[in-house]
Every structure is written in C-alpha cells, then in structure tokens.
CSV table of C-alpha atoms in Angstrom, one decimal:
chain,number,residue,atom,x,y,z
E,1,MET,CA,-221.2,-118.0,-27.6
E,2,LYS,CA,-223.5,-116.6,-30.3
E,3,GLU,CA,-225.5,-118.8,-32.7
E,4,THR,CA,-223.6,-119.7,-35.8
E,5,THR,CA,-226.4,-118.5,-38.1
E,6,LYS,CA,-224.8,-115.9,-40.5
E,7,GLU,CA,-226.3,-112.5,-40.2
E,8,VAL,CA,-224.8,-109.9,-42.5
E,9,LEU,CA,-225.0,-106.1,-42.3
E,10,GLU,CA,-224.3,-104.8,-45.8
E,11,SER,CA,-222.8,-101.3,-45.9
E,12,HIS,CA,-225.2,-98.7,-47.4
E,13,LEU,CA,-222.3,-96.5,-48.4
E,14,ALA,CA,-221.4,-98.2,-51.7
E,15,GLY,CA,-222.4,-96.1,-54.7
E,16,SER,CA,-222.5,-92.9,-52.8
E,17,TRP,CA,-219.6,-92.5,-50.3
E,18,TYR,CA,-217.4,-94.7,-52.4
E,19,ALA,CA,-217.6,-96.8,-55.6
E,20,ALA,CA,-220.0,-99.7,-55.6
E,21,ASP,CA,-217.8,-101.7,-58.1
E,22,ALA,CA,-215.1,-103.6,-56.3
E,23,ARG,CA,-212.4,-103.1,-59.0
E,24,THR,CA,-213.1,-99.4,-59.3
E,25,LEU,CA,-213.0,-99.0,-55.5
E,26,ARG,CA,-209.8,-101.0,-55.2
E,27,ASP,CA,-208.1,-98.9,-57.9
E,28,GLN,CA,-209.2,-95.7,-56.2
E,29,LEU,CA,-207.7,-96.8,-52.9
E,30,GLU,CA,-204.5,-98.0,-54.5
E,31,GLU,CA,-204.1,-94.6,-56.1
E,32,PHE,CA,-204.6,-92.9,-52.7
E,33,LEU,CA,-201.9,-95.2,-51.2
E,34,THR,CA,-199.3,-94.4,-53.8
E,35,LYS,CA,-199.5,-90.7,-52.7
E,36,THR,CA,-198.7,-91.5,-49.0
E,37,ALA,CA,-195.4,-91.2,-47.2
E,38,GLU,CA,-193.3,-94.2,-46.1
E,39,PRO,CA,-194.6,-96.0,-43.0
E,40,LEU,CA,-193.2,-95.5,-39.6
E,41,ASN,CA,-190.8,-98.2,-38.5
E,42,GLU,CA,-192.7,-98.9,-35.3
E,43,PRO,CA,-195.6,-101.1,-34.4
E,44,VAL,CA,-199.0,-99.3,-34.7
E,45,LEU,CA,-201.5,-99.6,-31.8
E,46,GLY,CA,-204.1,-97.3,-33.1
E,47,LEU,CA,-205.2,-94.8,-35.7
E,48,ILE,CA,-207.3,-91.6,-35.8
E,49,GLN,CA,-209.0,-91.6,-39.2
E,50,PRO,CA,-211.5,-89.3,-41.0
E,51,HIS,CA,-214.8,-90.5,-42.1
E,52,ALA,CA,-216.1,-88.4,-45.0
E,53,GLY,CA,-216.7,-89.8,-48.5
E,54,TYR,CA,-213.5,-91.0,-50.1
E,55,ARG,CA,-213.6,-88.1,-52.6
E,56,PHE,CA,-212.9,-85.8,-49.7
E,57,SER,CA,-211.1,-87.7,-47.0
E,58,GLY,CA,-209.8,-90.8,-48.8
E,59,GLU,CA,-206.4,-89.5,-49.5
E,60,THR,CA,-205.9,-88.4,-45.9
E,61,ALA,CA,-207.2,-91.7,-44.6
E,62,ALA,CA,-204.8,-93.6,-46.8
E,63,TYR,CA,-201.9,-92.1,-44.8
E,64,GLY,CA,-203.1,-94.0,-41.8
E,65,ILE,CA,-203.8,-97.2,-43.7
E,66,ARG,CA,-200.3,-97.1,-45.2
E,67,GLN,CA,-199.0,-97.6,-41.6
E,68,ILE,CA,-200.7,-100.9,-41.2
E,69,GLN,CA,-200.5,-102.2,-44.8
E,70,GLY,CA,-199.4,-105.8,-44.8
E,71,LYS,CA,-199.3,-106.1,-41.0
E,72,SER,CA,-201.1,-108.7,-39.1
E,73,TYR,CA,-203.9,-107.9,-36.6
E,74,ARG,CA,-206.2,-110.6,-35.3
E,75,ARG,CA,-208.8,-108.0,-34.2
E,76,ILE,CA,-209.6,-104.5,-35.3
E,77,ILE,CA,-211.9,-102.3,-33.1
E,78,VAL,CA,-213.4,-99.4,-35.0
E,79,MET,CA,-215.1,-96.8,-32.9
E,80,GLY,CA,-217.2,-94.1,-34.5
E,81,PRO,CA,-219.5,-91.4,-33.2
E,82,SER,CA,-223.3,-91.7,-33.6
E,83,HIS,CA,-224.6,-89.2,-36.1
E,84,GLN,CA,-228.1,-90.8,-36.3
E,85,LEU,CA,-229.2,-91.8,-32.8
E,86,PRO,CA,-228.7,-89.8,-29.6
E,87,MET,CA,-227.0,-92.0,-27.0
E,88,GLU,CA,-225.8,-90.7,-23.6
E,89,ASN,CA,-222.9,-92.3,-21.8
E,90,MET,CA,-223.1,-95.6,-23.7
E,91,ALA,CA,-221.8,-97.4,-26.7
E,92,SER,CA,-223.5,-99.8,-29.1
E,93,VAL,CA,-222.2,-103.0,-30.6
E,94,PRO,CA,-224.3,-104.9,-33.3
E,95,THR,CA,-225.9,-108.3,-33.1
E,96,VAL,CA,-224.9,-109.3,-36.7
E,97,THR,CA,-222.1,-111.8,-37.4
E,98,HIS,CA,-220.6,-110.1,-40.5
E,99,TYR,CA,-220.2,-106.8,-42.3
E,100,LYS,CA,-220.2,-106.6,-46.1
E,101,THR,CA,-218.6,-104.1,-48.4
E,102,PRO,CA,-217.8,-104.4,-52.2
E,103,LEU,CA,-214.4,-105.8,-51.2
E,104,GLY,CA,-215.9,-108.8,-49.3
E,105,VAL,CA,-217.3,-109.9,-46.0
E,106,ILE,CA,-215.7,-109.3,-42.7
E,107,PRO,CA,-216.4,-111.5,-39.7
E,108,ILE,CA,-217.4,-109.9,-36.4
E,109,ASP,CA,-215.6,-110.9,-33.3
E,110,CYS,CA,-218.8,-112.1,-31.6
E,111,ASP,CA,-217.0,-113.5,-28.6
E,112,PHE,CA,-215.4,-110.2,-27.9
E,113,ILE,CA,-218.8,-108.4,-28.3
E,114,ASP,CA,-220.4,-110.9,-25.9
E,115,ARG,CA,-217.8,-109.9,-23.3
E,116,LEU,CA,-218.5,-106.2,-23.8
E,117,LEU,CA,-222.2,-106.7,-23.3
E,118,LYS,CA,-221.6,-107.9,-19.8
E,119,TYR,CA,-221.0,-104.3,-18.9
E,120,PRO,CA,-223.9,-101.7,-18.8
E,121,GLN,CA,-221.9,-99.2,-20.8
E,122,PHE,CA,-222.4,-101.4,-23.9
E,123,GLN,CA,-225.7,-102.2,-25.5
E,124,SER,CA,-226.8,-103.7,-28.7
E,125,LEU,CA,-228.9,-101.2,-30.7
E,126,ASP,CA,-228.9,-102.5,-34.3
E,127,HIS,CA,-230.5,-99.4,-35.7
E,128,ALA,CA,-227.5,-97.4,-34.4
E,129,HIS,CA,-225.3,-99.3,-36.9
E,130,THR,CA,-227.4,-99.8,-40.1
E,131,ALA,CA,-227.1,-96.2,-41.3
E,132,GLU,CA,-224.0,-95.0,-39.4
E,133,HIS,CA,-221.2,-94.1,-41.8
E,134,SER,CA,-218.5,-93.3,-39.2
E,135,VAL,CA,-217.7,-97.0,-38.7
E,136,GLN,CA,-218.6,-98.3,-42.2
E,137,ILE,CA,-216.5,-95.9,-44.1
E,138,GLN,CA,-213.3,-97.4,-42.5
E,139,LEU,CA,-213.9,-100.9,-43.7
E,140,PRO,CA,-212.8,-101.0,-47.3
E,141,LEU,CA,-209.6,-99.2,-46.3
E,142,LEU,CA,-208.9,-101.8,-43.7
E,143,GLN,CA,-209.7,-104.6,-46.1
E,144,MET,CA,-207.1,-103.2,-48.5
E,145,ALA,CA,-204.4,-103.2,-45.8
E,146,VAL,CA,-205.0,-106.2,-43.5
E,147,GLU,CA,-206.0,-109.8,-44.2
E,148,GLY,CA,-207.8,-112.2,-41.9
E,149,PHE,CA,-208.9,-109.8,-39.2
E,150,SER,CA,-212.2,-109.9,-37.2
E,151,LEU,CA,-214.1,-106.7,-36.6
E,152,VAL,CA,-215.5,-105.1,-33.5
E,153,PRO,CA,-217.7,-102.2,-34.7
E,154,ILE,CA,-218.6,-99.7,-31.9
E,155,VAL,CA,-220.9,-96.8,-32.3
E,156,VAL,CA,-220.2,-94.3,-29.5
E,157,GLY,CA,-222.7,-91.8,-28.0
E,158,GLU,CA,-222.1,-88.6,-26.2
E,159,LEU,CA,-219.8,-89.4,-23.3
E,160,ASP,CA,-218.6,-87.6,-20.3
E,161,LEU,CA,-215.1,-88.1,-19.0
E,162,ASP,CA,-216.1,-90.7,-16.5
E,163,SER,CA,-217.7,-92.8,-19.2
E,164,ILE,CA,-214.7,-92.2,-21.5
E,165,HIS,CA,-212.4,-93.7,-18.8
E,166,SER,CA,-214.8,-96.6,-17.9
E,167,ILE,CA,-215.2,-97.7,-21.6
E,168,ALA,CA,-211.5,-97.3,-22.2
E,169,ASP,CA,-210.7,-99.5,-19.1
E,170,ILE,CA,-213.2,-102.2,-20.3
E,171,LEU,CA,-211.7,-102.3,-23.8
E,172,HIS,CA,-208.1,-102.3,-22.5
E,173,SER,CA,-208.9,-105.2,-20.1
E,174,LEU,CA,-210.1,-107.3,-23.0
E,175,ILE,CA,-207.6,-106.6,-25.9
E,176,ASP,CA,-204.4,-108.3,-26.7
E,177,ASP,CA,-201.2,-107.4,-28.6
E,178,SER,CA,-202.8,-108.3,-31.9
E,179,THR,CA,-205.5,-105.6,-31.6
E,180,LEU,CA,-205.7,-102.4,-33.6
E,181,ILE,CA,-207.9,-99.5,-32.4
E,182,VAL,CA,-209.3,-97.1,-35.0
E,183,ALA,CA,-211.0,-93.9,-33.8
E,184,SER,CA,-213.1,-92.5,-36.5
E,185,SER,CA,-213.5,-88.7,-36.5
E,186,ASP,CA,-213.6,-85.7,-38.8
E,187,PHE,CA,-212.2,-82.5,-37.2
E,188,THR,CA,-213.7,-79.0,-37.4
E,189,HIS,CA,-217.0,-78.6,-39.2
E,190,TYR,CA,-217.0,-74.9,-40.2
E,191,GLY,CA,-219.9,-72.8,-41.6
E,192,LEU,CA,-223.4,-71.6,-41.2
E,193,HIS,CA,-224.8,-75.1,-41.9
E,194,PHE,CA,-222.8,-76.5,-39.0
E,195,ARG,CA,-223.7,-73.4,-36.8
E,196,TYR,CA,-220.1,-72.8,-36.2
E,197,LEU,CA,-218.5,-69.6,-37.3
E,198,PRO,CA,-215.8,-68.7,-34.8
E,199,PHE,CA,-214.0,-66.5,-37.4
E,200,ARG,CA,-214.9,-65.1,-40.8
E,201,GLU,CA,-211.5,-64.0,-42.1
E,202,ASN,CA,-208.4,-66.0,-42.9
E,203,ILE,CA,-210.5,-69.1,-42.6
E,204,PRO,CA,-207.8,-71.6,-43.8
E,205,GLU,CA,-205.3,-70.3,-41.2
E,206,GLY,CA,-208.0,-70.2,-38.5
E,207,LEU,CA,-209.0,-73.8,-39.1
E,208,ARG,CA,-205.5,-75.1,-39.1
E,209,LYS,CA,-204.7,-73.3,-35.9
E,210,LEU,CA,-207.9,-74.5,-34.3
E,211,ASP,CA,-207.5,-78.2,-35.4
E,212,LEU,CA,-203.8,-78.4,-34.6
E,213,GLY,CA,-204.5,-76.8,-31.2
E,214,ALA,CA,-206.8,-79.8,-30.5
E,215,TYR,CA,-204.2,-82.2,-31.9
E,216,GLU,CA,-201.6,-80.9,-29.3
E,217,TYR,CA,-203.7,-82.6,-26.6
E,218,VAL,CA,-204.0,-85.7,-28.8
E,219,GLU,CA,-200.2,-85.8,-29.1
E,220,ALA,CA,-199.9,-85.4,-25.3
E,221,LYS,CA,-202.4,-88.3,-24.8
E,222,ASP,CA,-204.4,-86.0,-22.6
E,223,PRO,CA,-208.1,-86.7,-23.0
E,224,GLU,CA,-209.1,-84.3,-20.2
E,225,SER,CA,-207.4,-81.3,-21.8
E,226,PHE,CA,-208.6,-82.4,-25.2
E,227,TYR,CA,-212.2,-82.3,-23.9
E,228,GLU,CA,-211.6,-79.0,-22.1
E,229,TYR,CA,-210.2,-77.5,-25.3
E,230,ILE,CA,-213.3,-78.5,-27.3
E,231,ASN,CA,-215.5,-77.1,-24.6
E,232,GLU,CA,-213.6,-73.8,-24.6
E,233,THR,CA,-213.4,-73.4,-28.3
E,234,GLY,CA,-216.7,-75.1,-29.3
E,235,ALA,CA,-214.6,-77.0,-31.9
E,236,THR,CA,-217.0,-79.3,-33.8
E,237,ILE,CA,-214.9,-82.5,-33.7
E,238,CYS,CA,-217.6,-85.2,-34.1
E,239,GLY,CA,-215.5,-88.1,-33.0
E,240,ARG,CA,-214.1,-86.5,-29.8
E,241,ALA,CA,-215.4,-89.5,-27.7
E,242,PRO,CA,-213.7,-92.2,-29.8
E,243,ILE,CA,-210.5,-90.2,-29.9
E,244,ALA,CA,-210.6,-89.7,-26.1
E,245,ILE,CA,-211.2,-93.4,-25.5
E,246,LEU,CA,-208.2,-94.3,-27.6
E,247,LEU,CA,-206.0,-91.7,-25.7
E,248,SER,CA,-207.2,-93.1,-22.4
E,249,MET,CA,-206.2,-96.6,-23.5
E,250,LEU,CA,-202.7,-95.9,-24.7
E,251,PRO,CA,-199.7,-97.0,-22.6
E,252,SER,CA,-197.4,-94.4,-21.1
E,253,LYS,CA,-194.7,-95.1,-23.7
E,254,ALA,CA,-196.9,-94.9,-26.7
E,255,LYS,CA,-196.3,-92.0,-29.2
E,256,MET,CA,-198.8,-90.1,-31.4
E,257,HIS,CA,-197.7,-89.2,-34.9
E,258,LEU,CA,-199.5,-86.7,-37.1
E,259,LEU,CA,-199.6,-88.2,-40.6
E,260,HIS,CA,-201.7,-85.8,-42.7
E,261,TYR,CA,-204.0,-82.9,-42.4
E,262,THR,CA,-206.3,-81.2,-44.9
E,263,THR,CA,-209.7,-79.6,-45.4
E,264,SER,CA,-212.5,-79.9,-47.9
E,265,GLY,CA,-212.0,-76.2,-48.6
E,266,GLU,CA,-208.5,-77.0,-50.1
E,267,MET,CA,-210.2,-79.4,-52.6
E,268,THR,CA,-213.3,-77.4,-53.4
E,269,GLY,CA,-212.1,-73.8,-52.9
E,270,ASP,CA,-215.2,-73.2,-50.7
E,271,TYR,CA,-214.3,-72.4,-47.2
E,272,SER,CA,-217.8,-71.1,-46.3
E,273,HIS,CA,-218.8,-74.8,-45.8
E,274,CYS,CA,-215.7,-76.7,-44.8
E,275,VAL,CA,-214.7,-79.9,-42.9
E,276,SER,CA,-211.2,-80.8,-41.7
E,277,TYR,CA,-209.6,-84.2,-42.0
E,278,LEU,CA,-206.7,-85.6,-40.0
E,279,SER,CA,-204.9,-88.9,-39.9
E,280,ALA,CA,-202.7,-89.9,-36.9
E,281,ALA,CA,-201.1,-93.1,-35.7
E,282,ALA,CA,-200.3,-94.3,-32.2
E,283,THR,CA,-197.2,-96.5,-31.9
E,284,GLY,CA,-195.9,-98.7,-29.2
E,285,VAL,CA,-196.8,-102.0,-27.5
E,286,TRP,CA,-200.0,-102.7,-25.6
E,287,GLU,CA,-199.7,-103.2,-21.9
E,288,THR,CA,-201.9,-105.7,-20.1
E,289,GLY,CA,-205.0,-103.9,-18.9
E,290,GLU,CA,-206.3,-104.4,-15.4
E,291,LYS,CA,-209.4,-106.6,-15.1
E,292,VAL,CA,-212.7,-104.7,-14.8
E,293,GLU,CA,-215.2,-106.3,-12.6
E,294,ILE,CA,-218.5,-107.2,-14.2
E,295,PRO,CA,-221.3,-105.5,-12.3
E,296,SER,CA,-224.2,-107.5,-11.0
E,297,GLU,CA,-227.5,-107.4,-13.0
E,298,GLY,CA,-229.2,-104.0,-12.9
E,299,THR,CA,-231.9,-105.0,-10.4
E,300,LEU,CA,-233.4,-102.3,-8.3
E,301,SER,CA,-233.9,-102.4,-4.6
E,302,GLU,CA,-237.3,-101.4,-3.2
E,303,GLU,CA,-235.7,-98.2,-1.9
E,304,GLU,CA,-234.4,-97.4,-5.4
E,305,LYS,CA,-237.9,-98.1,-6.9
E,306,THR,CA,-239.5,-95.8,-4.4
E,307,ALA,CA,-237.0,-93.1,-5.0
E,308,LEU,CA,-237.5,-93.3,-8.8
E,309,LEU,CA,-241.3,-92.9,-8.3
E,310,LYS,CA,-240.8,-89.9,-6.1
E,311,LEU,CA,-238.4,-88.5,-8.7
E,312,ALA,CA,-241.0,-88.8,-11.4
E,313,ARG,CA,-243.6,-87.0,-9.2
E,314,ASP,CA,-241.2,-84.3,-8.1
E,315,ALA,CA,-240.3,-83.7,-11.8
E,316,LEU,CA,-244.0,-83.2,-12.6
E,317,VAL,CA,-244.5,-80.7,-9.8
E,318,PHE,CA,-241.3,-78.8,-10.7
E,319,ALA,CA,-242.2,-78.6,-14.4
E,320,ALA,CA,-245.7,-77.4,-13.6
E,321,GLN,CA,-244.3,-74.7,-11.3
E,322,HIS,CA,-241.3,-73.6,-13.4
E,323,GLN,CA,-242.3,-74.5,-17.0
E,324,ARG,CA,-239.0,-76.2,-17.6
E,325,VAL,CA,-237.3,-79.6,-17.3
E,326,PRO,CA,-235.6,-80.0,-13.9
E,327,THR,CA,-232.2,-81.5,-13.2
E,328,ALA,CA,-231.7,-84.4,-10.7
E,329,LYS,CA,-229.8,-82.0,-8.5
E,330,GLU,CA,-232.7,-79.5,-8.4
E,331,LEU,CA,-234.9,-82.4,-7.4
E,332,LYS,CA,-232.4,-83.4,-4.7
E,333,TYR,CA,-232.0,-86.8,-6.3
E,334,THR,CA,-228.7,-88.7,-6.2
E,335,PRO,CA,-228.3,-91.6,-8.7
E,336,THR,CA,-227.2,-95.0,-7.5
E,337,THR,CA,-225.1,-97.4,-9.6
E,338,ALA,CA,-228.3,-99.2,-10.8
E,339,THR,CA,-230.3,-96.0,-11.6
E,340,ASN,CA,-227.3,-94.5,-13.4
E,341,ALA,CA,-227.1,-97.5,-15.8
E,342,VAL,CA,-228.3,-96.9,-19.3
E,343,ARG,CA,-231.8,-98.4,-19.5
E,344,GLY,CA,-235.0,-97.9,-21.5
E,345,ALA,CA,-238.1,-97.1,-19.5
E,346,PHE,CA,-241.7,-96.1,-19.8
E,347,VAL,CA,-243.6,-93.9,-17.4
E,348,THR,CA,-247.4,-94.5,-17.2
E,349,LEU,CA,-249.8,-92.1,-15.6
E,350,LYS,CA,-253.3,-93.1,-14.5
E,351,LYS,CA,-256.2,-91.1,-13.0
E,352,GLU,CA,-259.0,-93.0,-11.3
E,353,ALA,CA,-257.6,-96.2,-12.8
E,354,GLN,CA,-257.8,-94.8,-16.4
E,355,LEU,CA,-254.8,-94.1,-18.6
E,356,ARG,CA,-253.8,-90.4,-18.5
E,357,GLY,CA,-250.5,-90.7,-20.4
E,358,CYS,CA,-247.8,-93.1,-21.3
E,359,ILE,CA,-244.5,-92.5,-23.1
E,360,GLY,CA,-241.1,-94.1,-22.9
E,361,ASP,CA,-237.9,-95.1,-24.6
E,362,ILE,CA,-237.8,-98.7,-25.9
E,363,PHE,CA,-234.2,-98.5,-26.9
E,364,PRO,CA,-231.8,-97.4,-24.1
E,365,SER,CA,-230.0,-94.2,-24.7
E,366,ARG,CA,-229.4,-92.5,-21.4
E,367,PRO,CA,-229.2,-93.3,-17.6
E,368,LEU,CA,-232.3,-94.7,-16.1
E,369,TYR,CA,-233.0,-91.8,-13.8
E,370,LYS,CA,-232.8,-89.3,-16.7
E,371,THR,CA,-235.1,-91.5,-18.7
E,372,VAL,CA,-237.6,-91.4,-15.8
E,373,ILE,CA,-237.5,-87.6,-15.5
E,374,ALA,CA,-237.9,-87.1,-19.3
E,375,ASN,CA,-240.7,-89.6,-19.8
E,376,ALA,CA,-242.7,-88.5,-16.7
E,377,LEU,CA,-242.8,-85.1,-18.3
E,378,ASN,CA,-243.5,-86.5,-21.8
E,379,ALA,CA,-246.4,-88.7,-20.5
E,380,ALA,CA,-247.9,-85.7,-18.7
E,381,PHE,CA,-247.5,-83.0,-21.2
E,382,ASN,CA,-246.6,-84.5,-24.6
E,383,ASP,CA,-248.8,-87.7,-25.1
E,384,PRO,CA,-250.8,-86.7,-28.2
E,385,ARG,CA,-253.8,-88.9,-27.1
E,386,PHE,CA,-254.5,-86.7,-24.1
E,387,ARG,CA,-254.7,-83.0,-23.2
E,388,PRO,CA,-251.7,-81.9,-21.1
E,389,VAL,CA,-251.9,-82.7,-17.3
E,390,THR,CA,-252.7,-79.6,-15.3
E,391,ALA,CA,-251.0,-78.6,-12.0
E,392,SER,CA,-254.2,-79.3,-10.1
E,393,GLU,CA,-254.3,-82.9,-11.4
E,394,ILE,CA,-250.9,-84.0,-10.4
E,395,ASN,CA,-252.0,-85.1,-6.9
E,396,GLU,CA,-254.7,-87.3,-8.5
E,397,LEU,CA,-252.3,-89.3,-10.6
E,398,GLN,CA,-250.8,-92.7,-10.0
E,399,ILE,CA,-247.4,-93.2,-11.4
E,400,GLU,CA,-246.1,-96.5,-12.8
E,401,ILE,CA,-242.6,-97.1,-14.1
E,402,SER,CA,-241.6,-99.9,-16.5
E,403,MET,CA,-237.8,-100.5,-16.6
E,404,LEU,CA,-237.0,-102.4,-19.8
E,405,THR,CA,-234.5,-104.8,-21.1
E,406,PRO,CA,-233.0,-104.0,-24.6
E,407,PRO,CA,-235.3,-105.3,-27.4
E,408,HIS,CA,-234.1,-108.2,-29.5
E,409,PRO,CA,-235.7,-109.7,-32.6
E,410,VAL,CA,-237.6,-113.0,-32.6
E,411,PRO,CA,-238.0,-115.2,-35.7
E,412,SER,CA,-241.8,-115.4,-35.4
E,413,TYR,CA,-244.7,-114.1,-33.5
E,414,GLU,CA,-245.0,-117.7,-32.1
E,415,ASP,CA,-241.9,-116.9,-30.0
E,416,ILE,CA,-243.8,-114.1,-28.1
E,417,SER,CA,-244.9,-115.0,-24.6
E,418,ILE,CA,-247.9,-113.0,-23.4
E,419,GLY,CA,-247.3,-111.4,-19.9
E,420,LYS,CA,-243.6,-111.9,-20.2
E,421,HIS,CA,-242.7,-110.0,-23.3
E,422,GLY,CA,-243.3,-106.4,-24.4
E,423,ILE,CA,-243.8,-106.4,-28.2
E,424,LEU,CA,-242.5,-104.1,-30.9
E,425,LEU,CA,-244.2,-104.6,-34.3
E,426,ASN,CA,-242.6,-103.3,-37.5
E,427,LYS,CA,-244.2,-103.4,-40.9
E,428,GLU,CA,-244.1,-101.2,-44.0
E,429,GLY,CA,-242.3,-98.4,-42.2
E,430,ARG,CA,-244.9,-98.4,-39.4
E,431,ARG,CA,-244.3,-99.5,-35.8
E,432,ALA,CA,-246.1,-99.9,-32.5
E,433,VAL,CA,-245.3,-101.1,-29.1
E,434,PHE,CA,-247.2,-102.7,-26.1
E,435,LEU,CA,-245.6,-103.1,-22.7
E,436,PRO,CA,-245.7,-106.6,-21.2
E,437,GLN,CA,-248.5,-105.7,-18.8
E,438,VAL,CA,-250.9,-104.4,-21.5
E,439,ALA,CA,-252.2,-107.8,-22.7
E,440,PRO,CA,-252.8,-109.3,-19.2
E,441,GLU,CA,-254.6,-106.1,-18.1
E,442,GLN,CA,-256.9,-106.3,-21.0
E,443,GLY,CA,-257.4,-110.1,-20.9
E,444,TRP,CA,-256.1,-110.5,-24.5
E,445,ASP,CA,-254.6,-113.7,-25.9
E,446,LEU,CA,-251.7,-113.4,-28.4
E,447,PRO,CA,-253.7,-113.1,-31.7
E,448,THR,CA,-255.9,-110.4,-30.1
E,449,THR,CA,-252.9,-108.6,-28.8
E,450,LEU,CA,-251.3,-108.5,-32.2
E,451,GLU,CA,-254.6,-107.3,-33.8
E,452,HIS,CA,-254.7,-104.4,-31.5
E,453,LEU,CA,-251.0,-103.7,-32.0
E,454,SER,CA,-251.5,-103.7,-35.8
E,455,GLU,CA,-254.3,-101.2,-35.4
E,456,LYS,CA,-252.1,-99.1,-33.1
E,457,ALA,CA,-249.5,-99.0,-35.9
E,458,GLY,CA,-252.1,-97.7,-38.3
E,459,LEU,CA,-252.4,-101.1,-40.2
E,460,GLU,CA,-255.3,-103.5,-40.8
E,461,LYS,CA,-255.9,-105.6,-37.7
E,462,ASP,CA,-254.7,-108.8,-39.5
E,463,ALA,CA,-251.5,-107.2,-40.8
E,464,TRP,CA,-249.4,-108.9,-38.2
E,465,GLY,CA,-249.9,-112.3,-39.8
E,466,LYS,CA,-247.8,-111.7,-42.9
E,467,GLY,CA,-244.7,-109.6,-43.5
E,468,ALA,CA,-244.4,-108.1,-40.0
E,469,SER,CA,-241.3,-108.4,-37.9
E,470,PHE,CA,-241.2,-108.5,-34.1
E,471,GLU,CA,-238.9,-107.5,-31.3
E,472,VAL,CA,-239.5,-108.4,-27.7
E,473,PHE,CA,-238.3,-107.1,-24.4
E,474,GLU,CA,-239.1,-107.7,-20.7
E,475,ALA,CA,-239.9,-105.2,-18.0
E,476,VAL,CA,-239.6,-104.6,-14.3
E,477,VAL,CA,-242.9,-102.8,-13.4
E,478,PHE,CA,-243.5,-100.9,-10.2
E,479,HIS,CA,-246.0,-98.2,-9.2
E,480,GLU,CA,-247.1,-96.0,-6.4
E,481,SER,CA,-249.3,-97.7,-3.9
C-alpha cells in the first residue's frame, strides 16, 4: 500500500488546451455533447479518443464520452503515448495520489499501480507525466461523464509487438468488469512540419482513405496488421501503441464501432498542416484474464555481468572500426530476460585508474543491454569533459557498469545514505548526479558530497542546504578485473 499523504499532479493544460474556468469548460463540453449521436445500447469496454486541444478534437472526443455518460466504472485506465520522453518497450505510471483539473480532483488507483510496478514493463517516471498532454486531455471529458471513478494514468513508450502483448496481458490479468480502457491517440499528422507528405493532391480524400484503412484493422481487432499497415504506409498515428494494447486485450466477442471522424483541415481550411481525429468504442463484456507471473527481481548472474562488460568493450571496438553504432546482433550478443529488462545504467571508463569518461541514463528508458551499448559509446566519444577515446586507447581502458534502480524522491537530504544511494540534485532548473560509489571512492561525508554535487550543477557549493530537492537510487556495480 502507498502512503496516505496526498500528492496531487495538477494538469498544465488548463488555460491553453481547454478553458481554465470550470464553468466555461463545463459549458463547452456540454455543448459538444449535445451534437453527438445517441449512445450504443451495449456495455462499453474501451474507447479510442483523440488528444488535441478541445477547439480541434473536443467535438470528436464527445462522441466517445457520450457512450459512457452516466454509466458506472470503478476504474478508468487512460493510456497515452509519450510525446516528451523517449521510452523503449516500457510504460510509466505516476507516483502521485491524485490528478487535478478545473473540474476537480481525481483519485489515483494506487493499489492497481503498485501491482503494475511488480512487472519490469512498468516503471514510475514522474517527469513522463507532468507535461504529457495525451493522458491529461482525457480527464475533464471523463469527469463530465462518470462519477466516482479512480484513475490509472499510463504513459506508453515506443513498443514492439512482443511488448504490446505482454503489457496487454498484464493489464488484462488485473482488471475487472467495472474497468474502462481509454486509448488516447490522434491519427495521421500530415504536412511538412510532421515530415509526412505521402500525397500532395486531393489531400482530404487521401487522409480519409489512409486513416480509415488503418481503422479497418482496429475494427478487426488485429494489432499485428494494424502495426504492419502503419509500417507500410508510414502513417503518423501517435497513439498506435495504446490502440494496439487495447486491441490485444479485447475479448473475442467484443465489437469496435467507429463513432466520428474528422480532420483539423475541415475546421481551419488548411490541409497543408493537418491532423486527423477519430473516436471509436469497443463494446462487450470483459473476460477473466490469465494470471501473469511476476518475474523475480532483475538481478544479474556473474555470467550476465561478464557478458555485458564484453558487450561494452565489443561496442567500442566496433564503433572505432566502423564509425557507427553496432547492433547487438552484429556484436553476437543475445539478451537474457534480465538484460532485456528496462533499466537505467552508467558506463564508466578508466585509464590507469583515472576517469576517462562516464555517461549514463538515470531514468530507465530502454532495455539494459541497449543502455550499455549506447553509454559505452557515449562515455568514450561524447563525454564533454574529455577528448574522444582513440582506437589505440581501447585496450588500455577498464570498463565499469552501474545498473541502477529507478530514482525516487526523498523528503530531505538527511534521508540520503552515503555509499548506498546515488544522488540526483535539482535546484533552479539545474541538476547533477553522483553514482553511489563516488563519495566512498573520494572519502567524502554527506555534506562534502553535496557541496561537490552543487558545484557540479553549476551552483554555489552551499546551494544544497536550501531550496534543493533530491532523488536517490541504488546501483549494482561491476567492472572488468
């Protein structure tokens, strides 16, 4: 169970994406709802909803909301794509307890999120949620339609089909018959700004054909063909992963219904820069999902650690020879379950016991083995503190890998344990990080560590004492002998 302290994420969309005044916002949404068709006479399991500002997509979104107006759902899961933070084969859930819009505060289903976090496909990256509109834009609409629900906000990264199915299986195993799934997605983004110009004539007709071609696979509940269609056409459907997760979850007897389709070009008359909006509903009754086993903690065997160190070295040699980033296949590396888990990691390079480069990902965003490849190369060639490593130096380097746990905030610097915790300091828009081993290696106590960390962030050395916030993490550190 989470602590009962109330932590609220207030939506940043009020005043720009929709009205900040509650009465004005409610009136706007009620006007949208009056223009919709009568609801389907079937229970609704899920919705596909657009996520632009209400001026553009609000009327289309209202067609979906009309289907659930006045109905009872104990839990609503809203899945939206990540526009701000690159995340590979993972999804993020927040650590807050409530979301707030001008229409009120919505409680988060913290118990459900705790259960999701037992699986490595789910992480808590709070900065993935604070500025992400794809989830937040759905909330006032849901508040207008349903009373007394708890929210599960999920920001979804770029997912391959294996991850689509594994995330869908996890969610399906945990939901009940009072759960609604909302997949947040705009459809085609057309124009030079979006780097997508598959046709230049008869644009309205071309967009409709392209979007409804994708919807054919949505209607068929076929996520594989949906992804294949997107890959073949290049269709810029930003929420393809949330849609595919929903399709993978639906029971065999569920039906998809297209409720409304439009484009921003129809409203503005400008088809040179145009986004498509679609609302659809899935009807039926949830079937009980099969239990998904919770994997053991992502510990690494000695063989896996040795293989990752070799992977890092092989990546350096390959990049020096070919002047490009290698794939794991080119390095003859096969990921294990543990090294395929999404983890943050740093790669440190030393030469004659002196630091020669160190770069990493604090926040997990891709599988561990890919993190190791990328940061081995970053530490060697992109650390601004050092000149790039030369090919002749590689044999002289010692490689160290620090596999990290996800950072979490602490109330005070007094909660930081030297030698156990890595530290992320934030103040006045500046940040700096030390790995857990830095302070013990230097013989620093906590105040001295924080002084050096403040200076690393470009602040005065005593800046940590007032107005700074801290996040901590732990690390499994291993290196070449």
